[in-house]
PDB file of C-alpha atoms in Angstrom:
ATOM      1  CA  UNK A  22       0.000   0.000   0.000  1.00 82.00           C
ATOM      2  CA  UNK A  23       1.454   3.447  -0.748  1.00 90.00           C
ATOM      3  CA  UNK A  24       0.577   6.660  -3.007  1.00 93.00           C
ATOM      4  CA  UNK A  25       1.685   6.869  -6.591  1.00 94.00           C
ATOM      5  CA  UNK A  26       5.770   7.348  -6.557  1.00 96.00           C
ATOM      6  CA  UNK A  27       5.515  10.799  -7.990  1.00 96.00           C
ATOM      7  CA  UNK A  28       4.146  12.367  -4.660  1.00 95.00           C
ATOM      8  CA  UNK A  29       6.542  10.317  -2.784  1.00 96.00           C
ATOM      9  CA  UNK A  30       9.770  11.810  -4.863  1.00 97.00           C
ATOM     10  CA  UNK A  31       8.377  15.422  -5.128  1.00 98.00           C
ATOM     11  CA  UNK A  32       7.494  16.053  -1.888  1.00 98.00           C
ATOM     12  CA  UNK A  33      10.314  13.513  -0.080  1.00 97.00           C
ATOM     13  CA  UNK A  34      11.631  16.714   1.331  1.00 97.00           C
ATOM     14  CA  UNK A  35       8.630  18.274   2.409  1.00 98.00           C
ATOM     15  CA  UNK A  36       7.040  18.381   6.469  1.00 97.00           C
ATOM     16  CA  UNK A  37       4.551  19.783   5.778  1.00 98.00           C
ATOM     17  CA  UNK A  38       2.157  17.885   2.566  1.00 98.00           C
ATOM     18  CA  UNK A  39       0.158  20.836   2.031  1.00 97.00           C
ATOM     19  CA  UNK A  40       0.134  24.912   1.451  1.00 97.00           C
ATOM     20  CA  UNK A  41       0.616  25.968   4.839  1.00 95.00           C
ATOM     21  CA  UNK A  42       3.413  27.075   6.464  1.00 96.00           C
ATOM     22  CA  UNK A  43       4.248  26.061   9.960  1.00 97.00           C
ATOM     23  CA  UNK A  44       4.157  29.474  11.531  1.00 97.00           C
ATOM     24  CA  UNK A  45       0.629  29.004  10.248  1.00 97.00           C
ATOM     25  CA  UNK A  46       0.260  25.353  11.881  1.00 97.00           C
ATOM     26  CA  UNK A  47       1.516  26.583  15.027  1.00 98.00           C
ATOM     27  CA  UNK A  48      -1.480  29.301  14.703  1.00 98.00           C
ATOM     28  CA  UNK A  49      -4.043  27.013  14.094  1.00 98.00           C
ATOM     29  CA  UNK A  50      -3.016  24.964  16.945  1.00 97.00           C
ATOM     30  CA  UNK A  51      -3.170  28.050  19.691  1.00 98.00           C
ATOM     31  CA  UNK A  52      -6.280  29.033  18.051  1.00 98.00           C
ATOM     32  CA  UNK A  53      -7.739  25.851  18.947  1.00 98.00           C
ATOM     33  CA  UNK A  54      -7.227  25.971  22.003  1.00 97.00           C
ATOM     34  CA  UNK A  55      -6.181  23.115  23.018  1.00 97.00           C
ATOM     35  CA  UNK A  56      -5.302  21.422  26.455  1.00 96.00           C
ATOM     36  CA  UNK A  57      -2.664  19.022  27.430  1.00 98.00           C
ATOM     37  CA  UNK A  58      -4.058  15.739  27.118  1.00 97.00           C
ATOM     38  CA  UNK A  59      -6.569  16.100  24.133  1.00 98.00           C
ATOM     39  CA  UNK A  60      -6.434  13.202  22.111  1.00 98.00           C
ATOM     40  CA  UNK A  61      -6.150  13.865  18.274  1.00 98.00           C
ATOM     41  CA  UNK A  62      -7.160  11.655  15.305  1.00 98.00           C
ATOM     42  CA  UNK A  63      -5.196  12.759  11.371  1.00 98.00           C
ATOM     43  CA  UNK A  64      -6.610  11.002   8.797  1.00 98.00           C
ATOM     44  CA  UNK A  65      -3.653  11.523   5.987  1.00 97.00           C
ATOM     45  CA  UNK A  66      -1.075  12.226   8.955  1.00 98.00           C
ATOM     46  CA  UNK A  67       1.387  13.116   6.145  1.00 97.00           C
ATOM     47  CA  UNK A  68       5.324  13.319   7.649  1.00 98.00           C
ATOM     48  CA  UNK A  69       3.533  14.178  11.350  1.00 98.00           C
ATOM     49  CA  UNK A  70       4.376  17.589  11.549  1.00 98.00           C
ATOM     50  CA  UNK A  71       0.908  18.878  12.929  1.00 98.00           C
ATOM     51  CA  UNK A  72       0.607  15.963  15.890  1.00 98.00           C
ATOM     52  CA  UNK A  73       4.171  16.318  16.924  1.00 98.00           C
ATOM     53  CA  UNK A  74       4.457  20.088  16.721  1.00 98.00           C
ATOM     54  CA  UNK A  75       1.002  20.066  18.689  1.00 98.00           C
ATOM     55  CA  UNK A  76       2.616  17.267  20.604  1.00 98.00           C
ATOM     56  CA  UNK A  77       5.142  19.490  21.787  1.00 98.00           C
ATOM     57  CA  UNK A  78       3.922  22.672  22.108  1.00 98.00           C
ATOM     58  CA  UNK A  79       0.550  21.669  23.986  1.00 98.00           C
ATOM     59  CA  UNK A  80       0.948  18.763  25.489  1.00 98.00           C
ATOM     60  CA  UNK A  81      -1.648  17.050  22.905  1.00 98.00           C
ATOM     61  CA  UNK A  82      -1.460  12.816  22.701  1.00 98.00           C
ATOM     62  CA  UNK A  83      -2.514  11.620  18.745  1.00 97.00           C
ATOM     63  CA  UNK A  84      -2.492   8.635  16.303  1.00 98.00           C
ATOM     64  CA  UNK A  85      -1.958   9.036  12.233  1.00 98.00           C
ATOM     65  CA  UNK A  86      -2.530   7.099   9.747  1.00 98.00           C
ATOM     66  CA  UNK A  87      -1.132   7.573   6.227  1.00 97.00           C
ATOM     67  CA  UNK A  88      -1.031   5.683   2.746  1.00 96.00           C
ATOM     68  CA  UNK A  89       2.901   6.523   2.177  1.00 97.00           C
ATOM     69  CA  UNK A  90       5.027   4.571   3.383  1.00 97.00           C
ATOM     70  CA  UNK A  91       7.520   7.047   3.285  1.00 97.00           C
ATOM     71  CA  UNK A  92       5.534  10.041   5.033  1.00 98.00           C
ATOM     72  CA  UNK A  93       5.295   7.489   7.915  1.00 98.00           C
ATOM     73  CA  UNK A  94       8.809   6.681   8.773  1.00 98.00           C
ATOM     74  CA  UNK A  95       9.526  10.424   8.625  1.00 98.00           C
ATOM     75  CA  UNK A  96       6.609  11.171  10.911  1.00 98.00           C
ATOM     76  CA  UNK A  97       7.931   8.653  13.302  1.00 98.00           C
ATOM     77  CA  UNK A  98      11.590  10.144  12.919  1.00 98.00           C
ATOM     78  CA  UNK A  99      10.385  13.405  13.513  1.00 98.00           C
ATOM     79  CA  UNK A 100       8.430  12.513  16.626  1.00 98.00           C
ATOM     80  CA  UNK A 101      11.594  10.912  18.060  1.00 98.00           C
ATOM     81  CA  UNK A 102      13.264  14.528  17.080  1.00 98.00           C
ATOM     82  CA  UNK A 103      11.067  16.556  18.834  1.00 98.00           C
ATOM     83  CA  UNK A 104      10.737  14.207  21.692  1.00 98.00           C
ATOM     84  CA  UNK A 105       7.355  12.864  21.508  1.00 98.00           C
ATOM     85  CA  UNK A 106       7.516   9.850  20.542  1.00 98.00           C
ATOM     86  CA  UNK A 107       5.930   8.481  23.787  1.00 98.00           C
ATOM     87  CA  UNK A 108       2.604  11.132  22.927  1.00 98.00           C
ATOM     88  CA  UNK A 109       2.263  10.304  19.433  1.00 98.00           C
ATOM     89  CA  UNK A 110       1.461   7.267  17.237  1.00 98.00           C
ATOM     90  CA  UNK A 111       1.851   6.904  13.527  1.00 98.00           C
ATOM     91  CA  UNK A 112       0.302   4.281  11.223  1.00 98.00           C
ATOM     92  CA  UNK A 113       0.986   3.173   7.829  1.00 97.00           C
ATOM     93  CA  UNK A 114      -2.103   2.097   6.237  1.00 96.00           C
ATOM     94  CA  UNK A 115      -5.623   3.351   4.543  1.00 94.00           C
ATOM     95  CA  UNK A 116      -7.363   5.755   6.323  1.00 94.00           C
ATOM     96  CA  UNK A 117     -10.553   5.379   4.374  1.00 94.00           C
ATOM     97  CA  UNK A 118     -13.149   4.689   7.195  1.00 91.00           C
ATOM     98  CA  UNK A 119     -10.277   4.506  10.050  1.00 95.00           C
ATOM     99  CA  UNK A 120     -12.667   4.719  13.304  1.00 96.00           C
ATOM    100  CA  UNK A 121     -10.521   5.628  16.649  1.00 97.00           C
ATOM    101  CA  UNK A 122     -10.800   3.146  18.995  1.00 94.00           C
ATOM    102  CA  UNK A 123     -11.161   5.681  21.991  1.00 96.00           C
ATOM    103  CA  UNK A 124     -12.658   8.898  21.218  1.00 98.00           C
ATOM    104  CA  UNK A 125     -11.111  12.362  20.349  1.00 98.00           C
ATOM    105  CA  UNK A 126     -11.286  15.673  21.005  1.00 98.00           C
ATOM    106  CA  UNK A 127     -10.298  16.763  17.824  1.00 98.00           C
ATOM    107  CA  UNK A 128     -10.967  14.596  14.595  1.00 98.00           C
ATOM    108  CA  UNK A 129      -8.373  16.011  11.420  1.00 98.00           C
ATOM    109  CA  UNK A 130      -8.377  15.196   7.673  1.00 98.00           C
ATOM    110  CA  UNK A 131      -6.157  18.525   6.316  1.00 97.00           C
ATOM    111  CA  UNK A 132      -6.036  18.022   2.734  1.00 93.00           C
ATOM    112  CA  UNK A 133      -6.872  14.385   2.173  1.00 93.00           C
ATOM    113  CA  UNK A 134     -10.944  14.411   2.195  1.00 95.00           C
ATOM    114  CA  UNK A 135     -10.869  12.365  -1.230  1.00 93.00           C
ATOM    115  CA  UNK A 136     -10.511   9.559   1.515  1.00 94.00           C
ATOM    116  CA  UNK A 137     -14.637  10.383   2.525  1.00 95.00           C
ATOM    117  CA  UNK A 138     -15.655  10.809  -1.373  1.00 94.00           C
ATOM    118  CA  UNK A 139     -15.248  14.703  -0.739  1.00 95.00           C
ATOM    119  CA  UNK A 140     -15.775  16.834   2.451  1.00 97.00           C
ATOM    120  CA  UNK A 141     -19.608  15.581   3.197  1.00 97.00           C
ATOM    121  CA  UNK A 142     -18.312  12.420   3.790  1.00 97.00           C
ATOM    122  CA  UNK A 143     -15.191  12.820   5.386  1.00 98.00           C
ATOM    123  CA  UNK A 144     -17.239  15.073   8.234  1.00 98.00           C
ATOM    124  CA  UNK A 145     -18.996  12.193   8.737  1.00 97.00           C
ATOM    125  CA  UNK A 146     -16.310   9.744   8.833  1.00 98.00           C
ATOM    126  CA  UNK A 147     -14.472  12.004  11.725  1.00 98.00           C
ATOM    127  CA  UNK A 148     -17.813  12.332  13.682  1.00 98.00           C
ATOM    128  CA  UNK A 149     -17.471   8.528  14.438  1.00 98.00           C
ATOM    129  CA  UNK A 150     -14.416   8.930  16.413  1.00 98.00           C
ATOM    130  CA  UNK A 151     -15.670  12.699  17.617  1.00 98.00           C
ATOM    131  CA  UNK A 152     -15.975  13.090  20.932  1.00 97.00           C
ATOM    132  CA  UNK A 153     -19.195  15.404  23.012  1.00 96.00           C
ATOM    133  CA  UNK A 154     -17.741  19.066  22.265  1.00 96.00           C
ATOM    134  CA  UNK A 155     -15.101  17.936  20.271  1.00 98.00           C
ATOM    135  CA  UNK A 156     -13.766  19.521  16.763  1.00 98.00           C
ATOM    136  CA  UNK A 157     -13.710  18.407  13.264  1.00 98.00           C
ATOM    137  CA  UNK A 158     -10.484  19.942  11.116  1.00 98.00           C
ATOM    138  CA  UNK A 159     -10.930  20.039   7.283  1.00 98.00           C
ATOM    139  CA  UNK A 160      -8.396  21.100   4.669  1.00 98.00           C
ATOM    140  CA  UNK A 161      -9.678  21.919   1.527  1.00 97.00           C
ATOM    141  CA  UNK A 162      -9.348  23.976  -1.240  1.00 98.00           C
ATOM    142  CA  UNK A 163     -11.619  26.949  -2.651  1.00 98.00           C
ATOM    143  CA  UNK A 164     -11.281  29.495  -5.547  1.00 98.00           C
ATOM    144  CA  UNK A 165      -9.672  32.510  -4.554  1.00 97.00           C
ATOM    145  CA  UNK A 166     -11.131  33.449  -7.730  1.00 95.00           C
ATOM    146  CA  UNK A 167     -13.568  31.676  -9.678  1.00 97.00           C
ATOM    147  CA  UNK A 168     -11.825  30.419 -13.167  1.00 98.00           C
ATOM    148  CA  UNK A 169     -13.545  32.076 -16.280  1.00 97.00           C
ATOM    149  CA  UNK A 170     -13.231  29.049 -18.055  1.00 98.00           C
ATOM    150  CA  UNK A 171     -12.774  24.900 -17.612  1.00 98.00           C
ATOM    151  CA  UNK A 172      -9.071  25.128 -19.056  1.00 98.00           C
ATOM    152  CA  UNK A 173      -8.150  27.282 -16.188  1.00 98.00           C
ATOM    153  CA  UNK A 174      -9.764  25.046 -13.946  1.00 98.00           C
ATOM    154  CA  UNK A 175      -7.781  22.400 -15.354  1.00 98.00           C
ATOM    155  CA  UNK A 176      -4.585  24.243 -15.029  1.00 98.00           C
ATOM    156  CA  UNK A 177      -5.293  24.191 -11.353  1.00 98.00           C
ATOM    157  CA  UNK A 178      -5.403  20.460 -11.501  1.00 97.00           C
ATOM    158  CA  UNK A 179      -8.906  20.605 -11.139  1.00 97.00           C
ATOM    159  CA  UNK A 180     -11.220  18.334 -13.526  1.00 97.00           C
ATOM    160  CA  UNK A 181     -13.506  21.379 -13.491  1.00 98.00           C
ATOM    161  CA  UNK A 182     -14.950  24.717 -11.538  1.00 98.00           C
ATOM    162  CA  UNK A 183     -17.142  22.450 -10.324  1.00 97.00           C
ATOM    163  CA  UNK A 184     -14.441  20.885  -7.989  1.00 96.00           C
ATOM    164  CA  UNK A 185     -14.368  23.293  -5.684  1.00 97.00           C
ATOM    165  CA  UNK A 186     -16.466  26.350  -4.314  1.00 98.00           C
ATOM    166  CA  UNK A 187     -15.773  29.798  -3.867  1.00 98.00           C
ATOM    167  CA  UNK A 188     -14.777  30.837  -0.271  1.00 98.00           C
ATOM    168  CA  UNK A 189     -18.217  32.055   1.181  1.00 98.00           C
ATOM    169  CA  UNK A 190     -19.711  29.344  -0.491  1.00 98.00           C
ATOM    170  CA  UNK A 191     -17.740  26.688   1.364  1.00 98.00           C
ATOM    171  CA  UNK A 192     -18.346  28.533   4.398  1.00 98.00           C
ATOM    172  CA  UNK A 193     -21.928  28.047   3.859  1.00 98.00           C
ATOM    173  CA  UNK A 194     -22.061  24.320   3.341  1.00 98.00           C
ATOM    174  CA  UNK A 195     -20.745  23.413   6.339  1.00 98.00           C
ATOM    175  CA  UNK A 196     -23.845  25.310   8.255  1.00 98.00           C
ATOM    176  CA  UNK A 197     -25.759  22.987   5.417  1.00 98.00           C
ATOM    177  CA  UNK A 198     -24.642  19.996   6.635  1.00 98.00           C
ATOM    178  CA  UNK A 199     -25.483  21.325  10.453  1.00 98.00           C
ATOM    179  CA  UNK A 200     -22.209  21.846  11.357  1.00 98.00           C
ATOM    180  CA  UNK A 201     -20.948  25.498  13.132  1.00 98.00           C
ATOM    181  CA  UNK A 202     -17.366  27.209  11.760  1.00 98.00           C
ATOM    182  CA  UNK A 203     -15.857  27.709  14.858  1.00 98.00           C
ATOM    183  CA  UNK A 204     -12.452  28.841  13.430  1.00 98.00           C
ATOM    184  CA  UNK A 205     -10.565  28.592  10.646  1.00 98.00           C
ATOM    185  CA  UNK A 206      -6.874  29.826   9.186  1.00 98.00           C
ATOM    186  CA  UNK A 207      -5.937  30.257   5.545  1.00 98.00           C
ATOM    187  CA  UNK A 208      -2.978  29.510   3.214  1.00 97.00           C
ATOM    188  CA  UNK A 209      -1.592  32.758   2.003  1.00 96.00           C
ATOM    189  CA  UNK A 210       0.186  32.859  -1.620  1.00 96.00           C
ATOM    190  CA  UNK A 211       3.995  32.334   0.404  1.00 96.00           C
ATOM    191  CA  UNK A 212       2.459  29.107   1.969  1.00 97.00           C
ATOM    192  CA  UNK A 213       1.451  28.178  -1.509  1.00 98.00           C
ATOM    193  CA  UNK A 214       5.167  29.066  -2.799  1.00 98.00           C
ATOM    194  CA  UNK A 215       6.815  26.759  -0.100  1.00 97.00           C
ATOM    195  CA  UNK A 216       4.350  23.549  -0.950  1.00 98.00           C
ATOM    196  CA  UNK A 217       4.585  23.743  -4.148  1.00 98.00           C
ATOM    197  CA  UNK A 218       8.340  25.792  -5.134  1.00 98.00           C
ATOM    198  CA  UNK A 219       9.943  23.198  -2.686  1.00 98.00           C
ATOM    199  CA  UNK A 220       9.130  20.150  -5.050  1.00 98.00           C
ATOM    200  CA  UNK A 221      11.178  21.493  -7.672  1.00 98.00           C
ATOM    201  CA  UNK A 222      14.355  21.584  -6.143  1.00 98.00           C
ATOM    202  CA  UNK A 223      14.083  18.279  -4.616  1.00 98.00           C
ATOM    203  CA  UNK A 224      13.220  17.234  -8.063  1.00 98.00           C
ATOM    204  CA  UNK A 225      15.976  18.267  -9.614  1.00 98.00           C
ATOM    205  CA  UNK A 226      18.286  16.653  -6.690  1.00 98.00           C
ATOM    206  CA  UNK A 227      16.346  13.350  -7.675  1.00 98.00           C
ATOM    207  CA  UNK A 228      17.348  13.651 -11.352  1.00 98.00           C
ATOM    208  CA  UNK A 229      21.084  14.156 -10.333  1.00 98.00           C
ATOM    209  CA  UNK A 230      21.109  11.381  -8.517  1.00 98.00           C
ATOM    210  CA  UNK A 231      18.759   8.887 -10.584  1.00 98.00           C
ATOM    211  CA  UNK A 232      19.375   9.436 -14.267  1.00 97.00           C
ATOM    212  CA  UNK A 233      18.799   6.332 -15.072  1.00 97.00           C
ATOM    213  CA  UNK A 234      15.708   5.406 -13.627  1.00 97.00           C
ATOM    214  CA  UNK A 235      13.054   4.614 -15.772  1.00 95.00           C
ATOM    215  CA  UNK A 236      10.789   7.226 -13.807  1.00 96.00           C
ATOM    216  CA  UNK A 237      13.017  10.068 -14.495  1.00 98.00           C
ATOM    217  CA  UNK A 238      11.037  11.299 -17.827  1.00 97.00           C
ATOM    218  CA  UNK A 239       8.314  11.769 -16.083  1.00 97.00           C
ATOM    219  CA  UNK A 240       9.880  13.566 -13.251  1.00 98.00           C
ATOM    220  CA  UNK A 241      12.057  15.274 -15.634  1.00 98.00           C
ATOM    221  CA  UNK A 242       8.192  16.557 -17.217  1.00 98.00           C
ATOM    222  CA  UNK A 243       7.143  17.772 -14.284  1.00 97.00           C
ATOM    223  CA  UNK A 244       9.885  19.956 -13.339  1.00 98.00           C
ATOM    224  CA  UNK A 245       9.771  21.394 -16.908  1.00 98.00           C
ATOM    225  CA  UNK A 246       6.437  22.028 -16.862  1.00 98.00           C
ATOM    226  CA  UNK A 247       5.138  23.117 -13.259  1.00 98.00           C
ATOM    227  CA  UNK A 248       6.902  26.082 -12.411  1.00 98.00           C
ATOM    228  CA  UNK A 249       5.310  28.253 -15.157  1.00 98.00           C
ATOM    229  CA  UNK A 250       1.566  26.296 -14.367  1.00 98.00           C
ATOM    230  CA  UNK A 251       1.732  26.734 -10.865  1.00 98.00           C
ATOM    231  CA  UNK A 252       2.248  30.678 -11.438  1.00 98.00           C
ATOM    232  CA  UNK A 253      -0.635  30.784 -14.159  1.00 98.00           C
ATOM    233  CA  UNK A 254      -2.949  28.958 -12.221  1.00 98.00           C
ATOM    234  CA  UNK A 255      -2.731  27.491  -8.820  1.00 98.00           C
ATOM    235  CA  UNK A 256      -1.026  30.465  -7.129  1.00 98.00           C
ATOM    236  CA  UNK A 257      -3.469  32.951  -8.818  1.00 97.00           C
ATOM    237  CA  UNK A 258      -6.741  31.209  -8.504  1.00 98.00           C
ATOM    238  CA  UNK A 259      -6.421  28.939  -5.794  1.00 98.00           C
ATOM    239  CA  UNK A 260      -7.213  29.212  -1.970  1.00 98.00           C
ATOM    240  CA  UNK A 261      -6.811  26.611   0.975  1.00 98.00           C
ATOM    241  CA  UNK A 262      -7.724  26.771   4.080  1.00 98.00           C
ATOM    242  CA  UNK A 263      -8.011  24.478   7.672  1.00 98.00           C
ATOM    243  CA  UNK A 264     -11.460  24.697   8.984  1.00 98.00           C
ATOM    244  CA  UNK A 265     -12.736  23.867  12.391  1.00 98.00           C
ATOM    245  CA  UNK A 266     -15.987  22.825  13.213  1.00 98.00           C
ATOM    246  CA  UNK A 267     -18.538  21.680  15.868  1.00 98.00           C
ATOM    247  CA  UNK A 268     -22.120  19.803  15.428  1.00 96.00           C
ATOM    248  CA  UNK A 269     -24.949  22.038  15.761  1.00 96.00           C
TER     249      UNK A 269
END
């Protein structure tokens, strides 16, 4: 089980598997609130970096689970860093419909909610291990503008406008679905620069070192192409955003 090899070589280097930065992480976590002790579920832990910075700067306990192999050992590594390891737990596996055994007091999928079928179902997937009180965090994307046309979509890696909604209109679907926005703390164009600027260099180290792998055309592609796509389109017309919310 792992995710396809591409996102394991471009983002090898990264801690952080989506656009926000961790003076941004470290926000979100003091805006939350939270209390020694509170137990925290990631679906699509990524390299760990929210549980063990949480893990160390407020005392939190959490578990992880993530598809890439790779992300995992580095999450473990950097719990041992940080000196958490005793607070934190990280699995390698599918967290499609990954229930917590005990519940939590907050329930996380930042950036991963294809693992629900979308956000409706991913909100509903964390409820199950949610405890009385306790907070849902979604990551997800929005249009910081809306694209004038599908090709612009699709140069956001989108499959079409329809993919994602604009900001207020995101806002207002979680109320639909009876849940209240109790905070919430957006990527900025520099976050977006540091996710997505960071792959190329660590593509290009890849190439140096593995000419001769039969993957390295397609790397090779990428790095040739996403630099001048990412500044057209993603950086330009693409938001994302952690959201926090509590059942009505």
């Amino acid at each position: 089980m792992d995710i396809p090899r591409i996102f394991n070589i471009t983002e090898s280097a990264h801690r952080i598997h989506n656009p926000i930065t961790p003076e941004k992480l470290a926000t979100l976590g003091a805006a939350l609130r939270l209390e020694p002790g509170t137990r925290v579920l990631d679906l699509g832990s990524g390299s760990g970096e929210m549980l063990c910075s949480w893990a160390r700067d407020h005392g939190i306990t959490g578990t992880g689970i993530d598809m890439s192999q790779l992300f995992t050992e580095q999450a473990k590594q950097r719990a041992v860093e940080l000196g958490v390891a005793d607070q934190v737990t990280f699995i390698h596996g599918d967290a499609a419909g990954y229930v917590a055994d005990e519940k939590v007091g907050v329930a996380a999928c930042v950036g991963a909610t294809w693992i629900g079928g979308g956000v409706s179902g991913t909100i509903e997937l964390l409820k199950r291990s949610l405890n009385t009180g306790g907070i849902i965090l979604i990551g997800e994307p929005f249009w910081r503008q809306l694209p004038p046309t599908e090709q612009i979509a699709k140069g956001c890696l989108a499959h079409s406008i329809s993919d994602f909604l604009i900001l207020p209109e995101l806002i207002a679907s979680f109320g639909q679905l009876g849940y209240d926005l109790v905070e919430m703390v957006l990527a900025d164009q520099d976050g977006w620069d540091r996710y997505e600027a960071a792959k190329w260099l660590t593509m290009r180290r890849w190439l140096e070192a593995n000419p001769d792998d039969e993957f390295a055309q397609e790397v090779r592609a990428q790095l040739t192409s996403e630099p001048e796509r990412y500044a057209s389109y993603t950086r330009e017309y693409l938001g994302w955003g952690v959201f926090a919310l509590m059942p009505r």
